[in-house]
Coordinates of C-alpha atoms in Angstrom, one line a residue:
Chain R
M1 CA 114.8 113.1 90.1
D2 CA 114.1 116.7 91.3
V3 CA 110.4 116.3 91.3
M4 CA 110.6 113.1 93.1
T5 CA 112.7 114.3 95.7
Q6 CA 110.5 117.5 96.2
L7 CA 107.5 115.1 96.4
Q8 CA 108.9 112.8 98.8
R9 CA 110.0 115.8 101.2
Q10 CA 106.3 117.2 100.8
W11 CA 105.0 113.7 101.9
R12 CA 107.2 113.5 104.7
E13 CA 106.6 117.0 105.9
H14 CA 102.7 116.5 105.6
T15 CA 102.9 113.3 107.6
A16 CA 105.1 115.1 110.4
Y17 CA 102.4 117.9 110.2
L18 CA 99.7 115.7 110.8
R19 CA 101.3 113.9 113.6
K20 CA 102.2 117.3 115.4
E21 CA 98.7 118.6 114.9
G22 CA 97.3 115.4 116.4
Y23 CA 95.2 114.5 113.3
L24 CA 97.2 111.1 113.5
D25 CA 98.9 109.2 116.2
D26 CA 101.4 106.3 116.4
Q27 CA 98.8 103.9 115.3
F28 CA 98.9 105.3 111.7
E29 CA 102.5 104.4 111.5
Q30 CA 101.6 100.8 112.5
L31 CA 99.3 100.6 109.5
Q32 CA 102.0 102.0 107.4
K33 CA 104.3 99.4 108.5
L34 CA 101.9 96.8 107.0
Q35 CA 102.2 98.2 103.6
D36 CA 104.7 96.4 101.4
E37 CA 105.1 94.7 98.0
N38 CA 102.4 92.1 98.8
S39 CA 99.9 94.7 99.9
P40 CA 101.2 97.9 98.3
D41 CA 97.8 99.8 98.7
F42 CA 97.1 98.5 102.2
V43 CA 96.9 101.9 103.9
A44 CA 94.7 103.3 101.0
E45 CA 92.4 100.4 101.2
V46 CA 91.9 100.2 104.7
V47 CA 91.3 104.1 104.9
S48 CA 88.7 103.8 102.3
I49 CA 87.0 101.4 104.1
F50 CA 87.2 103.5 107.3
F51 CA 85.9 106.4 105.3
D52 CA 82.8 104.3 104.1
D53 CA 82.2 103.2 107.7
S54 CA 82.7 106.6 109.4
E55 CA 80.2 108.3 106.8
K56 CA 77.6 105.5 107.8
L57 CA 78.1 105.7 111.6
L58 CA 77.8 109.6 111.4
N59 CA 74.8 109.2 109.5
N60 CA 73.3 106.9 111.7
M61 CA 74.0 109.0 114.7
A62 CA 72.3 112.0 113.2
G63 CA 69.2 109.8 112.3
A64 CA 69.3 108.5 116.0
L65 CA 69.5 112.2 117.3
E66 CA 66.6 113.0 115.1
Q67 CA 64.1 110.7 116.6
K68 CA 61.3 111.9 118.7
V69 CA 62.3 109.9 121.6
V70 CA 66.1 109.8 121.5
D71 CA 67.6 106.3 122.2
F72 CA 70.8 107.5 123.7
K73 CA 72.1 103.8 123.9
Q74 CA 71.8 103.5 120.1
V75 CA 73.6 106.8 119.7
D76 CA 76.2 105.5 122.0
A77 CA 76.5 102.2 120.2
H78 CA 77.3 104.3 117.0
V79 CA 79.8 106.4 118.9
H80 CA 81.4 103.5 120.3
Q81 CA 81.9 102.0 116.8
F82 CA 83.3 105.0 115.3
K83 CA 85.9 105.6 118.4
G84 CA 86.9 102.2 117.7
S85 CA 87.8 102.6 114.1
S86 CA 89.3 105.9 114.6
A87 CA 91.5 104.5 117.3
S88 CA 92.5 101.8 115.1
I89 CA 93.4 104.0 112.2
G90 CA 95.2 106.5 114.6
A91 CA 92.8 109.2 114.1
M92 CA 93.5 110.9 117.3
R93 CA 91.4 113.9 117.4
V94 CA 88.4 112.1 115.9
K95 CA 88.9 109.5 118.5
N96 CA 89.1 112.0 121.5
L97 CA 85.7 113.6 120.2
C98 CA 84.1 110.5 120.2
I99 CA 85.1 109.9 124.2
E100 CA 83.6 113.2 124.7
F101 CA 80.4 112.4 122.8
R102 CA 79.9 109.2 124.7
N103 CA 79.9 111.3 128.1
H104 CA 77.1 113.4 126.6
C105 CA 75.3 110.1 125.6
E106 CA 75.7 108.8 129.0
A107 CA 74.4 112.2 130.4
Q108 CA 71.5 112.0 127.9
S109 CA 72.1 115.5 127.0
L110 CA 70.6 116.0 123.6
E111 CA 71.8 119.4 123.1
E112 CA 75.3 118.4 123.7
C113 CA 75.2 115.3 121.7
V114 CA 74.1 117.3 118.6
R115 CA 76.9 120.2 119.2
C116 CA 79.3 117.1 119.5
L117 CA 78.1 115.4 116.3
R118 CA 78.9 118.8 114.5
K119 CA 82.0 118.8 115.9
L120 CA 82.7 115.3 114.9
R121 CA 81.5 115.7 111.5
Y122 CA 83.7 118.7 110.9
E123 CA 86.8 116.8 112.3
Y124 CA 86.2 114.2 110.4
S125 CA 85.9 116.0 107.1
L126 CA 89.2 117.8 108.0
L127 CA 90.8 114.6 108.5
K128 CA 89.5 113.1 105.2
N129 CA 90.7 116.0 103.2
Q130 CA 94.4 115.7 104.8
L131 CA 94.6 112.1 104.1
E132 CA 93.2 112.6 100.7
Y133 CA 96.1 114.9 100.1
L134 CA 98.6 112.6 101.5
F135 CA 97.3 109.7 99.3
K136 CA 97.5 112.3 96.3
L137 CA 101.2 113.0 97.1
E138 CA 101.7 109.0 97.2
Q139 CA 100.1 108.5 93.7
Q140 CA 102.4 111.5 92.1
I141 CA 105.5 110.0 93.8
R142 CA 104.6 106.6 92.3
A143 CA 103.8 108.3 88.9
A144 CA 107.3 110.0 89.0
V145 CA 109.0 106.8 89.4
V146 CA 107.7 105.5 85.9
Chain Y
M1 CA 106.5 57.1 118.8
E2 CA 103.4 59.3 118.3
L3 CA 104.7 62.1 120.2
Q4 CA 107.6 62.4 118.3
S5 CA 105.7 62.5 114.8
D6 CA 103.4 65.0 116.4
V7 CA 106.5 67.1 117.1
A8 CA 107.9 66.6 113.6
D9 CA 104.3 67.5 112.1
T10 CA 104.5 70.6 114.2
Q11 CA 107.8 71.6 113.1
Q12 CA 106.9 70.8 109.6
Q13 CA 103.9 73.0 109.8
M14 CA 105.4 76.1 111.4
E15 CA 107.8 76.0 108.7
Q16 CA 105.1 75.8 106.2
Q17 CA 103.1 78.2 108.2
H18 CA 99.8 76.9 107.6
F19 CA 97.9 78.4 110.6
H20 CA 94.3 78.9 109.8
V21 CA 92.7 81.6 111.8
L22 CA 89.0 82.4 112.0
A23 CA 88.6 86.1 112.7
V24 CA 85.2 87.2 113.9
D25 CA 84.2 91.2 113.8
D26 CA 81.2 93.0 112.8
S27 CA 83.1 95.9 111.5
P28 CA 84.4 95.6 107.7
F29 CA 87.4 98.0 108.8
E30 CA 88.5 95.9 111.7
R31 CA 88.1 92.7 109.6
K32 CA 90.4 94.3 106.9
L33 CA 92.9 95.1 109.5
L34 CA 92.8 91.7 111.3
E35 CA 93.3 90.1 108.1
R36 CA 96.3 91.8 107.3
L37 CA 97.8 91.6 110.8
L38 CA 97.4 87.9 110.8
R39 CA 98.6 87.4 107.3
E40 CA 101.8 89.0 108.7
C41 CA 101.9 86.2 111.0
A42 CA 101.7 83.7 108.1
C43 CA 98.3 82.6 108.9
K44 CA 95.6 81.9 106.4
V45 CA 92.8 84.1 107.4
T46 CA 89.0 83.5 107.2
C47 CA 87.0 86.4 108.4
V48 CA 83.4 86.3 109.3
E49 CA 80.9 89.3 110.4
S50 CA 79.2 87.5 113.3
G51 CA 79.2 84.7 115.9
D52 CA 76.5 83.0 114.2
K53 CA 78.6 83.1 111.0
A54 CA 81.4 81.8 112.8
L55 CA 79.6 78.9 114.2
E56 CA 78.2 78.3 110.7
Y57 CA 81.7 78.1 109.1
L58 CA 82.8 75.7 111.9
N59 CA 80.0 73.3 111.2
Q60 CA 80.7 73.5 107.6
L61 CA 84.4 72.4 108.1
D62 CA 83.3 69.7 110.6
T63 CA 80.7 68.2 107.4
Y64 CA 83.6 68.6 105.0
Q65 CA 86.0 66.8 107.4
S66 CA 83.6 64.0 108.2
N67 CA 82.7 63.4 104.5
S68 CA 86.3 63.2 103.4
A69 CA 87.6 61.4 106.2
D70 CA 87.6 57.7 104.7
S71 CA 88.1 54.4 106.4
T72 CA 91.7 55.2 106.0
A73 CA 91.5 57.8 108.7
S74 CA 94.1 57.3 111.6
L75 CA 94.6 59.8 114.6
S76 CA 96.7 62.1 112.4
S77 CA 93.8 62.5 110.0
S78 CA 93.3 66.1 111.4
Q79 CA 96.6 66.9 109.8
S80 CA 96.5 65.2 106.5
P81 CA 97.1 67.4 103.5
Q82 CA 93.7 68.2 102.3
Q83 CA 92.5 69.1 105.7
E84 CA 95.6 70.9 106.7
G85 CA 94.4 74.2 105.0
L86 CA 91.0 74.1 106.6
K87 CA 91.1 73.0 110.1
I88 CA 90.8 76.1 112.4
N89 CA 94.1 76.4 114.7
L90 CA 92.7 79.7 116.5
I91 CA 89.5 81.7 116.9
I92 CA 89.9 85.6 117.1
T93 CA 86.9 87.3 118.0
D94 CA 85.6 90.8 119.0
Y95 CA 83.9 91.2 122.1
S96 CA 81.1 93.7 121.4
M97 CA 79.0 92.5 118.5
P98 CA 75.3 92.6 117.7
G99 CA 73.5 89.6 118.2
M100 CA 76.2 86.9 119.6
S101 CA 78.7 88.7 121.5
G102 CA 82.4 87.3 121.5
Y103 CA 81.8 86.2 124.7
D104 CA 78.8 84.0 123.7
L105 CA 80.9 82.8 120.9
L106 CA 83.7 81.7 123.4
K107 CA 81.1 80.0 125.8
T108 CA 79.6 78.0 122.9
V109 CA 82.7 76.9 121.3
K110 CA 84.3 76.0 124.8
G111 CA 81.2 74.3 125.9
S112 CA 80.7 72.1 122.8
S113 CA 81.3 68.3 123.2
S114 CA 83.1 68.3 119.9
S115 CA 86.7 69.2 119.1
W116 CA 85.6 73.0 119.1
K117 CA 86.3 73.2 122.6
D118 CA 90.0 72.7 121.9
I119 CA 90.4 75.4 119.5
P120 CA 92.4 78.5 121.2
V121 CA 90.2 81.4 121.5
V122 CA 91.3 84.9 121.8
V123 CA 89.1 88.0 122.6
I124 CA 89.7 91.6 121.3
S125 CA 88.1 94.4 122.7
S126 CA 88.4 98.4 122.7
E127 CA 87.4 98.6 126.0
N128 CA 89.5 97.8 129.0
V129 CA 87.0 96.3 131.5
P130 CA 88.7 94.0 134.2
S131 CA 85.5 92.1 135.0
R132 CA 85.0 91.5 131.1
I133 CA 88.5 90.4 130.9
S134 CA 88.6 87.9 133.8
M135 CA 85.3 86.7 132.7
C136 CA 86.4 85.7 129.3
L137 CA 89.7 84.3 130.6
Q138 CA 87.7 82.1 133.1
E139 CA 85.6 80.8 130.3
G140 CA 88.6 79.6 128.6
A141 CA 89.9 82.3 126.3
E142 CA 93.7 82.2 125.9
E143 CA 94.1 85.9 125.7
F144 CA 92.2 89.3 125.9
L145 CA 93.9 91.9 123.6
L146 CA 93.1 95.4 123.7
K147 CA 92.2 97.4 120.5
P148 CA 94.1 99.2 118.6
L149 CA 96.0 96.0 117.7
K150 CA 99.5 96.4 116.8
L151 CA 101.6 93.6 115.0
S152 CA 103.6 92.8 118.3
D153 CA 100.2 91.8 120.2
L154 CA 99.7 89.4 117.5
K155 CA 103.0 87.7 117.8
N156 CA 102.0 86.9 121.2
L157 CA 99.8 84.4 119.6
Q158 CA 102.4 82.2 118.3
P159 CA 102.4 79.8 121.2
H160 CA 98.8 79.1 121.0
L161 CA 98.6 78.6 117.3
L162 CA 101.8 76.0 117.9
K163 CA 99.9 74.3 120.8
S164 CA 96.8 73.8 118.7
L165 CA 99.0 71.9 116.0
V166 CA 100.2 69.3 118.6
H167 CA 97.3 66.9 119.4
Y168 CA 94.9 68.6 121.8
N169 CA 94.6 65.9 124.3
K170 CA 98.0 66.1 125.5
D171 CA 97.9 69.8 125.9
T172 CA 94.5 70.8 127.1
K173 CA 94.4 68.3 129.7
C174 CA 97.2 69.9 131.7
S175 CA 96.6 73.5 130.8
T176 CA 93.1 73.8 131.6
D177 CA 93.1 72.3 134.8
T178 CA 93.6 75.6 136.8
G179 CA 89.7 76.5 136.3
N180 CA 89.3 75.8 140.0
N181 CA 91.8 78.1 141.1
N182 CA 91.3 81.7 141.9
N183 CA 92.0 82.9 138.2
N184 CA 92.7 86.3 139.4
D185 CA 96.1 85.4 140.6
N186 CA 96.8 83.8 137.2
V187 CA 96.1 86.8 135.3
V188 CA 99.2 88.6 134.3
K189 CA 99.4 91.7 132.4
M190 CA 102.2 91.0 129.9
N191 CA 102.1 94.4 128.3
N192 CA 99.7 97.3 128.0
N193 CA 97.6 95.5 125.3
V194 CA 97.7 91.8 126.2
I195 CA 96.4 89.9 129.3
S196 CA 97.2 86.4 129.3
K197 CA 96.4 83.4 131.6
R198 CA 99.5 82.2 133.4
I199 CA 99.3 78.4 133.9
A200 CA 100.0 77.7 137.6
M201 CA 101.7 74.5 136.7
S202 CA 104.1 75.5 134.0
P203 CA 104.7 79.5 134.3
E204 CA 106.8 79.6 131.1
P205 CA 105.1 78.9 127.7
S206 CA 108.1 76.9 126.4
E207 CA 107.7 74.5 129.0
R208 CA 104.5 73.7 127.6
R209 CA 105.8 72.9 124.3
P210 CA 106.7 69.2 123.8
K211 CA 110.5 68.8 124.1
P212 CA 111.9 71.9 122.4
K213 CA 115.5 70.7 121.8
E214 CA 114.1 67.9 119.5
L215 CA 112.3 70.3 117.5
A216 CA 115.5 72.1 116.7
V217 CA 117.1 68.7 115.7
V218 CA 114.1 67.9 113.6

């Protein structure tokens, strides 16, 4: 019981921290509301798809920026998709960076785009770590029930 | 009376909650989210990744229905048990997709000479572009929803799903005659994410539904 209470408190505090620091916004809460007995792993599943999607998109962006002649429209298309999925998951900081990135694509500034991609990768990896920690806590909570 | 049986069917289907929605989005993530949101609204969901696949699926349904419709087929064959789960009650499609866009899909569906044109279509997009929105509404989209989607946005789809259960002939004739009017007057922002066409003739959605009192009685 003690372990459980402690874990649950950690989970609450970590979620609050992620919200406060802007990693996540209200939309994440919307996703959590969709998790129920019929879809007990919904958030983890959807986040997992998000991770796969994101990594693909980040690699696509990198590839597009490495071309001899950079097609900024192509880069923008990838960023647009990433912005969409990060907004849908509630990943606020990542989403905001995508908005900035799109501006650089429009300005066709290669240097700024490359810099932005670097920031985006970093921000994304931070988010990934934070969410993985959150899910680990959830797993421990479930294990504690048994 | 035909109308009464339609109303009874509608009520029954509402209770059984057999709405079948075709969701179209090129992002696997968005498809997962859409499927979950729609299931929350008690819909059976079929997800496809492109406009082409959507049309392919609709074609397959048509083929199945024409094959299984025997000589005993009557006007209500579209609501007979074996087809209930298959008939599409609503199409929800992303706007920006590679190849055939959501708008292209909307045009194709609405421009078809078959029963496809009577299927309500909802377009979703992560970008709030007024010209794009009015373009879709003018082409016949029921709603234009902005991503990220919330559960409350999809609850707004109930009237359209309901409409699709009653015979299309009765409803679509009066609800699509506003095509000649300046649709900008009819576009109303219902909340931040949902922009809907207000029908000039019957501003309240409930008035479009046949005899709500009878529904309650049944």
